[in-house]
Each structure stands twice: as structure tokens, then as C-alpha cells.
């Protein structure tokens, strides 16, 4: 079965049968938790490609249920041997792994006739988006059509990053390079992805022939691993090195050999004066998955922080979203409601968008006018969380290292002595309790450990807290130190 057959009734029936087998094998509760939101994207050769709505679900299913899912497919597809789970963005899973012949058949005749190195020709079609049109080089992760420069709200916290992004786009349109590389960093939800998408939109609209690649870090890793598995790693490298503009998002998730490959790609593109823009949640010096040379190259370019939004910027964002909702749904957002949201929801920009969306939904469901009392009731959980400080794993390592007088490198090492194991387990517990990182991500940050090791540590500390009142108080003290 190939990806061209995905839309057929037989394909849909296959997924129904596989889901039924999985539900019978694991039970209703487990199926609902881990399998209900999976979708079958394609089957290429012996590879089954599923998609999931979150990174955590992708990682968990891939790590814990790959063999079981493949086995469920083998009843109908005996050659099925491998599973790949990728995240859906805006309802679309990227990348697709359409076979070379099928993608080439869709390309314009002029493109098919053009000579190309064999390795590049073999790898490039597997990386093209199946929705790509002639001249559309946005062949990486899905681009959000809503994230343009026109919809970006600028203020004191992000005006430098916004100005740099527009300058990069203008230079790229005119075949020039300004600052290179550019690294934009901030905590979650402050507009990094919006700016990268905005650059891609602006350049592609002005010059559709530009070879622009926007990749989230997990899709960069997916591309690289798939290329290695399909023995087309050279083609993957050549594909990246032929771009005019490379945009890498969520840099903090890049791991392992993919991080090494990114370093090689970065060096080649900079030497060739190709524009590179990277976004992450920490300054380059804190990206421990990268070697020192790559961190130095990122730091040696233009590093642009986006700081927390002040109340004026939050109000501007809420007002813009409220105006859009008013135009679309015909409801009125009074000034006091806009002020209340801007004053009360201080976590990040996505929560501001979410606050407006909740009030729109409440209006549509109940017909109740948008008022401050309605906002207080509807947004209570967002407001309760407003004072929570964002805790980083690096902060936890520093505090635990200092408190237990254990060097940081010992916490990340393989040492098994009791004076190291207990602080390490407590640090993993705190990482799970105080950060949004998944178990696999925590394991990687703690010396490349498996997610099961992290889970064991979390459960071990939870039990120790129940059994040892003094230890429980000690861990609460560590939490307060990290949250203050």
C-alpha cells in the first residue's frame, strides 16, 4: 500500500480494523488515553505513518506502543515493520513520505526534465509537502496562515525582534543577508513562532521562487532520522544546503545526532552566506544539547530576546483579538473587559488569545453578554495560574546541586552511590512537578536517561514523601525556592 491509496475506502476500513484490534488488546481506558486521537496518514513500503495532536503523545506512543501498533497492522499488511508518529499542526501532519515516483509524477514537466545529482533527486521528493504548488518551496513543517506580520502586535517587549524579522524578510527578498545567524529566544507563547512564520510568508509572497524551509526541531530530527533509515542522508544534507532561507523553531527540542547535523548545516549555510533564523526558549549558552562550537556560532550572530509583555502590550493584543472576534461574530467587547483580561491574564500571549476565544464560546453557547463578571467566571483558571513562575530544568539542577552539595555534573552522570542517586531522583521529581517537560525530555536533560528511569524516580520520591514527613518538608522548601 502506498500513500496514494490513503483516501480510499479500503484505507479507512483498514484503520477502523486496526483501532478495533488495539482496543481489544489494551482495553477501553488505555485505548482512550493513548490511541483515540491517533490518525493514520500513510503507509510507505514497510513504514506505518501515524499522527498525533501533541509532541508528548507522539513520543509516548512511539516509545511504548510501536511494536503493538505494528503488530495490529500486520494482520492486513504483512510487510509492516516500522512505525513513525509525527505531530499534527493545524490539522495537518508533516512531513509526508510519498514515494519518489508519485511525487515526481505531480511535478511540472520542466522540473522533471531538469538534471539533478542522484542523491538529491532521491531524497528531495520525500521532503516535499504534498500540498506544495509549483514554485512553493515551503517544504518543511506546516506554515500557519494566520501568523503574518500584519497580525503580529508589537510593543516594548518584542519591537526589536519584530523589527529584525521584517529586516530579514526585506533583505531576503532582495537577495541580501543582514544579520546571520539570528537567534530569537523567549519563554513560551511570546511570539517566536509567529515571527518565523511571518518571515516565511513575507518572503514567499514577494518571491515564490525562493527556496524557504521552515522546520520545527522535531521535524528536523524526523527528516534526518528518516533520511538515514532510507539511506538518503547525503540527499537530506544537500537539500538543506540548497535553501535560501532556513527557519528552525523550538531549538530546545533538538537532540542527539540531529543536533550535530544542525551544526554542520549551520556552518555550511553561513559560509555560503545563506540566511538562518533560529528560535528557542533559552539563550544559546543554555542549549546544552549543542556542542560549544554551535552555541558559539549562534551567540556570534544577532541574539534577540523577547521579554515578558507589559500591561500596555497585553491590552493591545486583547483589543486586536477582540476586534477580530467582533467583526467575525458580531459581539461587543466592552473596554472594562479588555482591561480586566490585560490586567489579570499575565502568563503569555497564547493565554490572551485563549481568554478571548473562551468569551466568544461562552457568548455563543449561552447568549450572555460579554461582561467583567462573565470574564471572572470563564477565565478563573487562567487567572489563578498567573503568578506561577516558569521553572527551568537548569534552575532545578542548580538548586538541588547547591542544597545537597552534589556537583551538577554528578547529577547527570551514571554514578549510583546513594549520596548522588537520591538528589538526582528528587531533581527529576521536581522537573516533572514544576515544568511542562515530558518524561522523555526530562530524561534527555538528565544525562540521556530513558523516560522509564524518570518515571521510576518520580514514583520513588512520591512514596518517600508519604513515608518521611521531614523529607516532604524539605522538598516543599526546594519548591518554594524554585518558585520564588
Short mmCIF file of C-alpha atoms in Angstrom, two decimals:
data_model
loop_
_atom_site.label_atom_id
_atom_site.label_comp_id
_atom_site.label_asym_id
_atom_site.label_seq_id
_atom_site.Cartn_x
_atom_site.Cartn_y
_atom_site.Cartn_z
CA UNK A 1 0.00 0.00 0.00
CA UNK A 2 1.30 3.48 -0.87
CA UNK A 3 0.32 6.95 0.24
CA UNK A 4 -1.68 7.49 -2.95
CA UNK A 5 -4.21 4.99 -1.66
CA UNK A 6 -4.83 6.78 1.63
CA UNK A 7 -8.11 8.38 0.65
CA UNK A 8 -9.65 5.10 -0.46
CA UNK A 9 -12.44 3.35 1.47
CA UNK A 10 -10.14 0.34 1.90
CA UNK A 11 -7.64 2.54 3.69
CA UNK A 12 -10.28 3.94 6.04
CA UNK A 13 -11.57 0.43 6.71
CA UNK A 14 -8.01 -0.71 7.48
CA UNK A 15 -7.64 1.95 10.17
CA UNK A 16 -11.03 1.03 11.66
CA UNK A 17 -9.95 -2.62 11.89
CA UNK A 18 -6.58 -1.75 13.44
CA UNK A 19 -8.22 0.51 16.02
CA UNK A 20 -10.63 -2.27 16.94
CA UNK A 21 -7.72 -4.70 17.45
CA UNK A 22 -5.87 -2.20 19.63
CA UNK A 23 -8.95 -1.50 21.74
CA UNK A 24 -9.49 -5.23 22.29
CA UNK A 25 -5.83 -5.72 23.19
CA UNK A 26 -5.31 -2.85 25.63
CA UNK A 27 -8.81 -2.13 26.96
CA UNK A 28 -11.12 0.87 26.72
CA UNK A 29 -9.29 3.12 29.22
CA UNK A 30 -5.80 2.70 27.73
CA UNK A 31 -7.16 3.00 24.21
CA UNK A 32 -8.95 6.26 25.03
CA UNK A 33 -5.83 7.69 26.71
CA UNK A 34 -3.24 6.85 24.06
CA UNK A 35 -4.82 5.70 20.79
CA UNK A 36 -8.14 7.51 20.30
CA UNK A 37 -6.55 10.70 18.90
CA UNK A 38 -4.14 8.96 16.54
CA UNK A 39 -4.78 9.15 12.80
CA UNK A 40 -3.35 7.05 10.00
CA UNK A 41 -1.55 9.26 7.49
CA UNK A 42 0.10 6.83 5.09
CA UNK A 43 1.88 3.53 4.65
CA UNK A 44 5.07 3.65 2.58
CA UNK A 45 6.94 0.39 1.99
CA UNK A 46 7.23 -1.18 5.47
CA UNK A 47 6.69 2.10 7.37
CA UNK A 48 3.38 2.99 9.05
CA UNK A 49 2.99 6.76 9.49
CA UNK A 50 0.54 7.92 12.20
CA UNK A 51 -0.08 11.42 13.52
CA UNK A 52 -0.99 12.77 16.98
CA UNK A 53 -2.03 16.23 18.20
CA UNK A 54 0.81 16.74 20.74
CA UNK A 55 4.55 16.11 20.96
CA UNK A 56 4.13 14.23 24.22
CA UNK A 57 1.60 11.82 22.70
CA UNK A 58 3.90 11.26 19.69
CA UNK A 59 6.83 10.47 21.97
CA UNK A 60 4.86 8.27 24.37
CA UNK A 61 3.20 6.16 21.67
CA UNK A 62 6.46 5.81 19.73
CA UNK A 63 8.35 4.75 22.86
CA UNK A 64 5.77 2.45 24.45
CA UNK A 65 3.41 1.06 21.82
CA UNK A 66 5.28 0.94 18.49
CA UNK A 67 5.59 -2.85 18.40
CA UNK A 68 1.96 -3.39 19.41
CA UNK A 69 0.66 -0.99 16.76
CA UNK A 70 2.81 -2.52 14.02
CA UNK A 71 1.61 -5.97 15.03
CA UNK A 72 -2.01 -4.81 14.72
CA UNK A 73 -1.28 -3.67 11.15
CA UNK A 74 0.40 -6.95 10.17
CA UNK A 75 -2.94 -8.78 10.08
CA UNK A 76 -3.74 -6.76 6.96
CA UNK A 77 -0.29 -5.53 5.85
CA UNK A 78 2.19 -8.39 6.42
CA UNK A 79 5.17 -6.26 5.35
CA UNK A 80 4.55 -3.60 8.05
CA UNK A 81 7.69 -3.43 10.21
CA UNK A 82 8.22 0.15 11.44
CA UNK A 83 6.19 2.96 13.00
CA UNK A 84 6.68 6.73 12.83
CA UNK A 85 4.41 9.09 14.79
CA UNK A 86 4.54 12.81 13.92
CA UNK A 87 2.64 15.79 15.28
CA UNK A 88 -0.33 17.35 13.51
CA UNK A 89 -0.10 21.12 13.07
CA UNK A 90 -3.31 22.92 12.16
CA UNK A 91 -4.89 19.56 11.41
CA UNK A 92 -2.11 18.51 9.02
CA UNK A 93 0.69 16.04 9.62
CA UNK A 94 4.09 16.91 8.20
CA UNK A 95 6.22 15.62 6.63
CA UNK A 96 4.64 13.09 4.27
CA UNK A 97 6.76 10.25 2.91
CA UNK A 98 5.30 9.88 -0.58
CA UNK A 99 7.40 7.57 -2.75
CA UNK A 100 9.66 9.24 -5.29
CA UNK A 101 7.72 8.10 -8.35
CA UNK A 102 4.43 9.51 -7.12
CA UNK A 103 5.77 12.93 -6.18
CA UNK A 104 7.80 13.19 -9.36
CA UNK A 105 4.67 12.43 -11.39
CA UNK A 106 2.99 15.50 -9.91
CA UNK A 107 5.91 17.85 -10.67
CA UNK A 108 5.77 20.12 -13.74
CA UNK A 109 7.38 18.67 -16.85
CA UNK A 110 10.11 21.31 -16.85
CA UNK A 111 11.12 20.33 -13.34
CA UNK A 112 11.15 16.63 -14.20
CA UNK A 113 13.46 17.28 -17.14
CA UNK A 114 15.94 19.31 -15.13
CA UNK A 115 19.13 17.37 -14.33
CA UNK A 116 19.99 16.88 -10.65
CA UNK A 117 22.52 14.88 -8.62
CA UNK A 118 21.22 11.38 -7.95
CA UNK A 119 21.40 11.66 -4.18
CA UNK A 120 19.45 14.91 -4.14
CA UNK A 121 16.83 13.63 -6.56
CA UNK A 122 16.31 10.57 -4.39
CA UNK A 123 15.83 12.47 -1.16
CA UNK A 124 14.09 15.71 -2.08
CA UNK A 125 10.66 14.33 -3.09
CA UNK A 126 10.25 12.63 0.27
CA UNK A 127 10.60 16.02 1.93
CA UNK A 128 8.20 17.97 -0.28
CA UNK A 129 4.85 18.87 1.21
CA UNK A 130 2.09 17.02 -0.59
CA UNK A 131 0.23 20.33 -0.94
CA UNK A 132 3.20 22.14 -2.49
CA UNK A 133 2.50 24.01 -5.71
CA UNK A 134 4.93 24.92 -8.45
CA UNK A 135 7.45 27.38 -7.03
CA UNK A 136 6.28 26.84 -3.44
CA UNK A 137 9.42 25.95 -1.52
CA UNK A 138 7.88 25.95 1.95
CA UNK A 139 8.50 22.23 2.10
CA UNK A 140 9.17 21.72 5.80
CA UNK A 141 6.74 21.96 8.70
CA UNK A 142 3.24 23.33 8.16
CA UNK A 143 3.04 27.13 7.97
CA UNK A 144 0.24 28.79 9.93
CA UNK A 145 -1.61 31.16 7.56
CA UNK A 146 -2.71 33.32 10.49
CA UNK A 147 0.85 34.11 11.63
CA UNK A 148 1.81 37.04 9.41
CA UNK A 149 3.48 40.37 10.12
CA UNK A 150 0.06 42.00 9.71
CA UNK A 151 -1.43 40.01 12.61
CA UNK A 152 1.58 40.50 14.91
CA UNK A 153 1.04 43.01 17.72
CA UNK A 154 4.24 44.87 18.61
CA UNK A 155 5.18 46.59 21.85
CA UNK A 156 8.19 47.35 24.01
CA UNK A 157 8.76 43.66 24.82
CA UNK A 158 9.02 42.47 21.22
CA UNK A 159 9.59 45.51 18.99
CA UNK A 160 13.27 44.75 18.44
CA UNK A 161 12.51 41.15 17.42
CA UNK A 162 9.70 42.37 15.15
CA UNK A 163 11.95 44.93 13.50
CA UNK A 164 14.71 42.38 12.95
CA UNK A 165 12.24 39.89 11.46
CA UNK A 166 10.96 42.47 8.95
CA UNK A 167 14.52 43.48 8.08
CA UNK A 168 15.47 39.83 7.46
CA UNK A 169 12.46 39.35 5.19
CA UNK A 170 13.21 42.55 3.25
CA UNK A 171 16.85 41.57 2.77
CA UNK A 172 15.97 38.03 1.68
CA UNK A 173 13.53 39.38 -0.91
CA UNK A 174 16.38 41.50 -2.31
CA UNK A 175 18.88 38.59 -2.31
CA UNK A 176 20.83 40.06 0.58
CA UNK A 177 21.78 38.85 4.05
CA UNK A 178 21.74 41.19 7.05
CA UNK A 179 22.41 39.65 10.46
CA UNK A 180 23.40 35.99 10.28
CA UNK A 181 22.56 33.82 12.08
CA UNK A 182 19.68 35.36 14.01
CA UNK A 183 18.58 33.69 17.24
CA UNK A 184 15.27 34.74 18.85
CA UNK A 185 14.56 33.46 22.35
CA UNK A 186 11.82 33.83 24.95
CA UNK A 187 9.64 31.79 27.23
CA UNK A 188 6.64 30.01 25.75
CA UNK A 189 3.86 31.90 24.00
CA UNK A 190 5.55 35.26 23.36
CA UNK A 191 5.59 35.19 19.55
CA UNK A 192 8.76 33.43 18.36
CA UNK A 193 6.88 31.06 16.04
CA UNK A 194 4.70 33.93 14.83
CA UNK A 195 7.78 35.86 13.70
CA UNK A 196 9.34 32.88 11.91
CA UNK A 197 6.06 32.17 10.12
CA UNK A 198 5.78 35.88 9.30
CA UNK A 199 9.24 35.90 7.68
CA UNK A 200 8.35 32.84 5.60
CA UNK A 201 5.05 34.37 4.46
CA UNK A 202 6.54 37.76 3.56
CA UNK A 203 9.41 36.30 1.52
CA UNK A 204 7.35 33.65 -0.26
CA UNK A 205 4.63 36.14 -1.22
CA UNK A 206 7.17 38.60 -2.63
CA UNK A 207 9.21 35.95 -4.44
CA UNK A 208 7.60 32.48 -4.76
CA UNK A 209 10.77 31.11 -6.36
CA UNK A 210 12.74 31.48 -3.12
CA UNK A 211 13.78 28.19 -1.54
CA UNK A 212 12.49 28.66 2.01
CA UNK A 213 12.48 25.90 4.61
CA UNK A 214 10.65 26.27 7.93
CA UNK A 215 11.21 23.34 10.28
CA UNK A 216 10.33 22.74 13.89
CA UNK A 217 13.13 20.92 15.71
CA UNK A 218 11.14 17.69 15.96
CA UNK A 219 10.55 17.71 12.20
CA UNK A 220 14.25 18.41 11.59
CA UNK A 221 15.02 15.30 13.65
CA UNK A 222 12.30 13.34 11.84
CA UNK A 223 13.68 14.32 8.42
CA UNK A 224 17.22 13.41 9.44
CA UNK A 225 16.34 10.06 11.04
CA UNK A 226 14.11 9.10 8.09
CA UNK A 227 16.86 10.03 5.63
CA UNK A 228 19.33 7.82 7.50
CA UNK A 229 16.85 4.93 7.61
CA UNK A 230 16.20 5.26 3.88
CA UNK A 231 19.93 5.60 3.14
CA UNK A 232 19.47 9.09 1.70
CA UNK A 233 21.29 11.15 4.37
CA UNK A 234 23.51 12.76 1.73
CA UNK A 235 20.44 13.92 -0.18
CA UNK A 236 18.94 15.34 3.03
CA UNK A 237 22.10 17.36 3.68
CA UNK A 238 22.21 18.64 0.12
CA UNK A 239 18.52 19.56 0.28
CA UNK A 240 19.10 21.72 3.36
CA UNK A 241 22.23 23.30 1.95
CA UNK A 242 20.42 24.44 -1.20
CA UNK A 243 17.97 26.65 0.72
CA UNK A 244 17.95 30.44 0.53
CA UNK A 245 16.35 30.90 3.94
CA UNK A 246 16.33 28.32 6.78
CA UNK A 247 13.99 28.83 9.76
CA UNK A 248 14.34 26.43 12.72
CA UNK A 249 11.77 26.64 15.54
CA UNK A 250 11.73 25.11 19.05
CA UNK A 251 15.51 24.68 19.01
CA UNK A 252 15.47 23.41 22.61
CA UNK A 253 13.96 20.10 21.44
CA UNK A 254 16.82 19.24 19.07
CA UNK A 255 18.73 16.21 20.37
CA UNK A 256 21.42 13.68 19.55
CA UNK A 257 22.88 13.26 16.07
CA UNK A 258 20.28 15.65 14.69
CA UNK A 259 21.83 18.43 16.79
CA UNK A 260 25.24 17.53 15.34
CA UNK A 261 23.82 17.61 11.81
CA UNK A 262 22.27 21.01 12.52
CA UNK A 263 25.73 22.26 13.48
CA UNK A 264 27.18 21.07 10.16
CA UNK A 265 24.26 22.59 8.24
CA UNK A 266 24.59 25.91 10.08
CA UNK A 267 28.29 26.14 9.30
CA UNK A 268 27.76 25.37 5.61
CA UNK A 269 24.92 27.87 5.20
CA UNK A 270 26.77 30.66 6.97
CA UNK A 271 29.88 30.04 4.87
CA UNK A 272 27.70 30.29 1.78
CA UNK A 273 26.05 33.49 3.10
CA UNK A 274 22.61 31.88 3.36
CA UNK A 275 20.20 33.36 5.91
CA UNK A 276 19.49 31.27 9.03
CA UNK A 277 16.94 32.21 11.71
CA UNK A 278 16.55 30.08 14.83
CA UNK A 279 14.09 30.33 17.75
CA UNK A 280 14.32 28.70 21.16
CA UNK A 281 13.21 29.05 24.76
CA UNK A 282 16.66 29.87 26.20
CA UNK A 283 19.79 31.84 25.22
CA UNK A 284 22.34 29.94 23.08
CA UNK A 285 24.63 29.36 26.07
CA UNK A 286 21.88 27.30 27.77
CA UNK A 287 21.31 24.95 24.80
CA UNK A 288 23.27 22.10 26.33
CA UNK A 289 22.34 19.62 23.58
CA UNK A 290 24.53 21.59 21.15
CA UNK A 291 28.30 21.46 21.21
CA UNK A 292 30.26 24.54 22.17
CA UNK A 293 31.13 25.48 18.58
CA UNK A 294 27.48 25.63 17.52
CA UNK A 295 26.47 27.62 20.59
CA UNK A 296 29.33 29.99 19.84
CA UNK A 297 28.20 30.47 16.24
CA UNK A 298 24.64 31.23 17.37
CA UNK A 299 25.92 33.64 20.03
CA UNK A 300 28.18 35.29 17.47
CA UNK A 301 25.23 36.29 15.32
CA UNK A 302 22.37 38.52 16.42
CA UNK A 303 20.70 37.24 19.61
CA UNK A 304 17.31 38.86 20.16
CA UNK A 305 15.31 38.30 23.37
CA UNK A 306 11.57 38.79 23.72
CA UNK A 307 10.73 39.80 27.27
CA UNK A 308 7.50 39.38 29.23
CA UNK A 309 4.63 41.52 28.00
CA UNK A 310 3.76 44.63 29.96
CA UNK A 311 0.14 45.59 30.54
CA UNK A 312 0.03 48.02 27.62
CA UNK A 313 1.11 45.34 25.14
CA UNK A 314 -1.27 42.80 26.67
CA UNK A 315 -4.10 45.28 26.24
CA UNK A 316 -3.16 45.92 22.62
CA UNK A 317 -3.15 42.19 21.93
CA UNK A 318 -6.51 41.63 23.63
CA UNK A 319 -8.03 44.61 21.81
CA UNK A 320 -6.79 43.31 18.43
CA UNK A 321 -8.23 39.84 19.10
CA UNK A 322 -11.47 41.34 20.43
CA UNK A 323 -11.85 43.48 17.29
CA UNK A 324 -11.35 40.39 15.14
CA UNK A 325 -13.95 38.48 17.17
CA UNK A 326 -16.39 41.39 16.94
CA UNK A 327 -16.05 41.54 13.16
CA UNK A 328 -16.49 37.81 12.80
CA UNK A 329 -19.19 37.03 15.37
CA UNK A 330 -20.92 40.37 15.93
CA UNK A 331 -20.40 40.55 19.69
CA UNK A 332 -19.12 43.54 21.63
CA UNK A 333 -16.12 43.51 23.98
CA UNK A 334 -16.54 46.47 26.38
CA UNK A 335 -13.41 48.38 27.36
CA UNK A 336 -13.56 47.23 31.03
CA UNK A 337 -13.50 43.57 29.88
CA UNK A 338 -10.45 44.21 27.71
CA UNK A 339 -8.77 45.98 30.63
CA UNK A 340 -9.66 43.13 33.00
CA UNK A 341 -8.13 40.48 30.73
CA UNK A 342 -4.97 42.53 30.14
CA UNK A 343 -4.57 43.14 33.87
CA UNK A 344 -5.37 39.60 35.04
CA UNK A 345 -4.01 37.18 32.41
CA UNK A 346 -0.27 37.78 32.56
CA UNK A 347 1.23 34.39 31.67
CA UNK A 348 1.78 34.71 27.89
CA UNK A 349 0.23 35.71 24.57
CA UNK A 350 -1.47 32.39 23.88
CA UNK A 351 -3.43 32.68 27.10
CA UNK A 352 -4.60 36.13 25.98
CA UNK A 353 -5.85 34.61 22.70
CA UNK A 354 -7.42 31.79 24.69
CA UNK A 355 -9.18 34.23 27.01
CA UNK A 356 -10.87 35.98 24.08
CA UNK A 357 -11.80 32.64 22.50
CA UNK A 358 -13.39 31.43 25.75
CA UNK A 359 -15.56 34.51 26.00
CA UNK A 360 -16.62 34.12 22.37
CA UNK A 361 -17.56 30.49 23.08
CA UNK A 362 -19.48 31.48 26.23
CA UNK A 363 -21.41 34.08 24.26
CA UNK A 364 -22.25 31.60 21.51
CA UNK A 365 -23.34 28.87 23.91
CA UNK A 366 -25.34 30.95 26.39
CA UNK A 367 -26.11 34.21 24.62
CA UNK A 368 -24.82 36.03 27.72
CA UNK A 369 -23.32 39.45 27.04
CA UNK A 370 -19.57 39.80 27.50
CA UNK A 371 -19.10 41.46 30.88
CA UNK A 372 -16.46 41.53 33.61
CA UNK A 373 -18.44 39.05 35.80
CA UNK A 374 -18.60 36.63 32.84
CA UNK A 375 -14.86 37.06 32.31
CA UNK A 376 -14.17 36.42 36.01
CA UNK A 377 -16.16 33.20 35.86
CA UNK A 378 -14.88 31.98 32.49
CA UNK A 379 -11.20 32.79 32.98
CA UNK A 380 -10.80 31.75 36.61
CA UNK A 381 -8.21 29.03 35.97
CA UNK A 382 -6.07 31.29 33.75
CA UNK A 383 -6.06 33.95 36.44
CA UNK A 384 -5.23 31.51 39.25
CA UNK A 385 -2.15 30.45 37.36
CA UNK A 386 -1.00 33.96 36.61
CA UNK A 387 1.60 34.21 39.37
CA UNK A 388 3.26 30.89 38.66
CA UNK A 389 6.93 31.36 37.79
CA UNK A 390 8.30 29.39 34.85
CA UNK A 391 10.81 26.94 36.31
CA UNK A 392 13.56 25.55 34.07
CA UNK A 393 15.33 22.22 34.48
CA UNK A 394 18.59 24.15 34.66
CA UNK A 395 17.22 26.05 37.70
CA UNK A 396 16.31 22.74 39.36
CA UNK A 397 19.78 21.32 38.77
CA UNK A 398 21.40 24.41 40.31
CA UNK A 399 19.16 24.46 43.39
CA UNK A 400 19.40 20.71 44.05
CA UNK A 401 23.16 20.72 43.45
CA UNK A 402 23.63 23.57 45.91
CA UNK A 403 21.24 22.18 48.54
CA UNK A 404 22.69 18.65 48.60
CA UNK A 405 26.28 19.74 47.85
CA UNK A 406 26.46 17.45 44.82
CA UNK A 407 28.18 18.84 41.69
CA UNK A 408 25.85 19.34 38.77
CA UNK A 409 27.84 17.01 36.53
CA UNK A 410 27.40 14.25 39.15
CA UNK A 411 23.61 14.61 38.91
CA UNK A 412 23.88 13.99 35.17
CA UNK A 413 26.42 11.20 35.46
CA UNK A 414 25.92 7.42 35.69
CA UNK A 415 27.09 7.26 39.33
CA UNK A 416 24.86 5.08 41.53
CA UNK A 417 26.08 5.96 45.03
CA UNK A 418 23.29 6.89 47.47
CA UNK A 419 24.59 10.44 48.00
CA UNK A 420 24.06 11.08 44.27
CA UNK A 421 21.05 8.89 43.45
CA UNK A 422 18.65 10.48 45.94
CA UNK A 423 19.35 14.13 44.89
CA UNK A 424 19.11 13.03 41.24
CA UNK A 425 15.73 11.39 41.86
CA UNK A 426 14.48 14.46 43.72
CA UNK A 427 15.64 16.69 40.86
CA UNK A 428 13.73 14.51 38.35
CA UNK A 429 10.65 14.64 40.58
CA UNK A 430 10.85 18.44 40.74
CA UNK A 431 11.29 18.61 36.95
CA UNK A 432 8.10 16.60 36.48
CA UNK A 433 6.20 18.59 39.12
CA UNK A 434 7.30 22.12 38.21
CA UNK A 435 7.91 22.10 34.45
CA UNK A 436 5.85 21.20 31.40
CA UNK A 437 8.57 18.90 30.04
CA UNK A 438 7.59 15.35 29.09
CA UNK A 439 9.25 12.33 30.69
CA UNK A 440 11.44 11.65 27.61
CA UNK A 441 12.54 15.30 27.55
CA UNK A 442 13.42 15.22 31.26
CA UNK A 443 15.37 12.00 30.71
CA UNK A 444 17.38 13.59 27.92
CA UNK A 445 18.25 16.59 30.10
CA UNK A 446 19.41 14.24 32.89
CA UNK A 447 22.28 12.68 31.00
CA UNK A 448 20.28 10.94 28.27
CA UNK A 449 18.26 8.67 30.56
CA UNK A 450 15.22 6.69 29.44
CA UNK A 451 11.74 8.00 30.30
CA UNK A 452 11.12 4.87 32.42
CA UNK A 453 14.02 5.88 34.67
CA UNK A 454 12.40 9.28 35.18
CA UNK A 455 9.02 7.69 35.94
CA UNK A 456 10.64 5.34 38.48
CA UNK A 457 12.35 8.30 40.18
CA UNK A 458 9.11 10.31 40.34
CA UNK A 459 7.19 7.42 41.89
CA UNK A 460 10.04 6.67 44.28
CA UNK A 461 10.12 10.25 45.58
CA UNK A 462 6.31 10.36 45.85
CA UNK A 463 6.47 7.29 48.08
CA UNK A 464 9.34 8.71 50.14
CA UNK A 465 7.33 11.89 50.73
CA UNK A 466 4.46 9.80 52.09
CA UNK A 467 6.77 7.80 54.35
CA UNK A 468 9.09 10.58 55.53
CA UNK A 469 7.47 13.79 56.78
CA UNK A 470 10.82 15.55 57.14
CA UNK A 471 11.78 14.77 53.53
CA UNK A 472 8.38 16.03 52.39
CA UNK A 473 9.00 19.36 54.13
CA UNK A 474 12.49 19.52 52.61
CA UNK A 475 11.10 19.06 49.08
CA UNK A 476 8.43 21.69 49.70
CA UNK A 477 11.24 24.06 50.69
CA UNK A 478 13.02 23.31 47.41
CA UNK A 479 9.79 24.01 45.52
CA UNK A 480 9.38 27.37 47.24
CA UNK A 481 12.99 28.25 46.45
CA UNK A 482 12.43 27.47 42.78
CA UNK A 483 9.09 29.28 42.54
CA UNK A 484 10.17 32.47 44.30
#
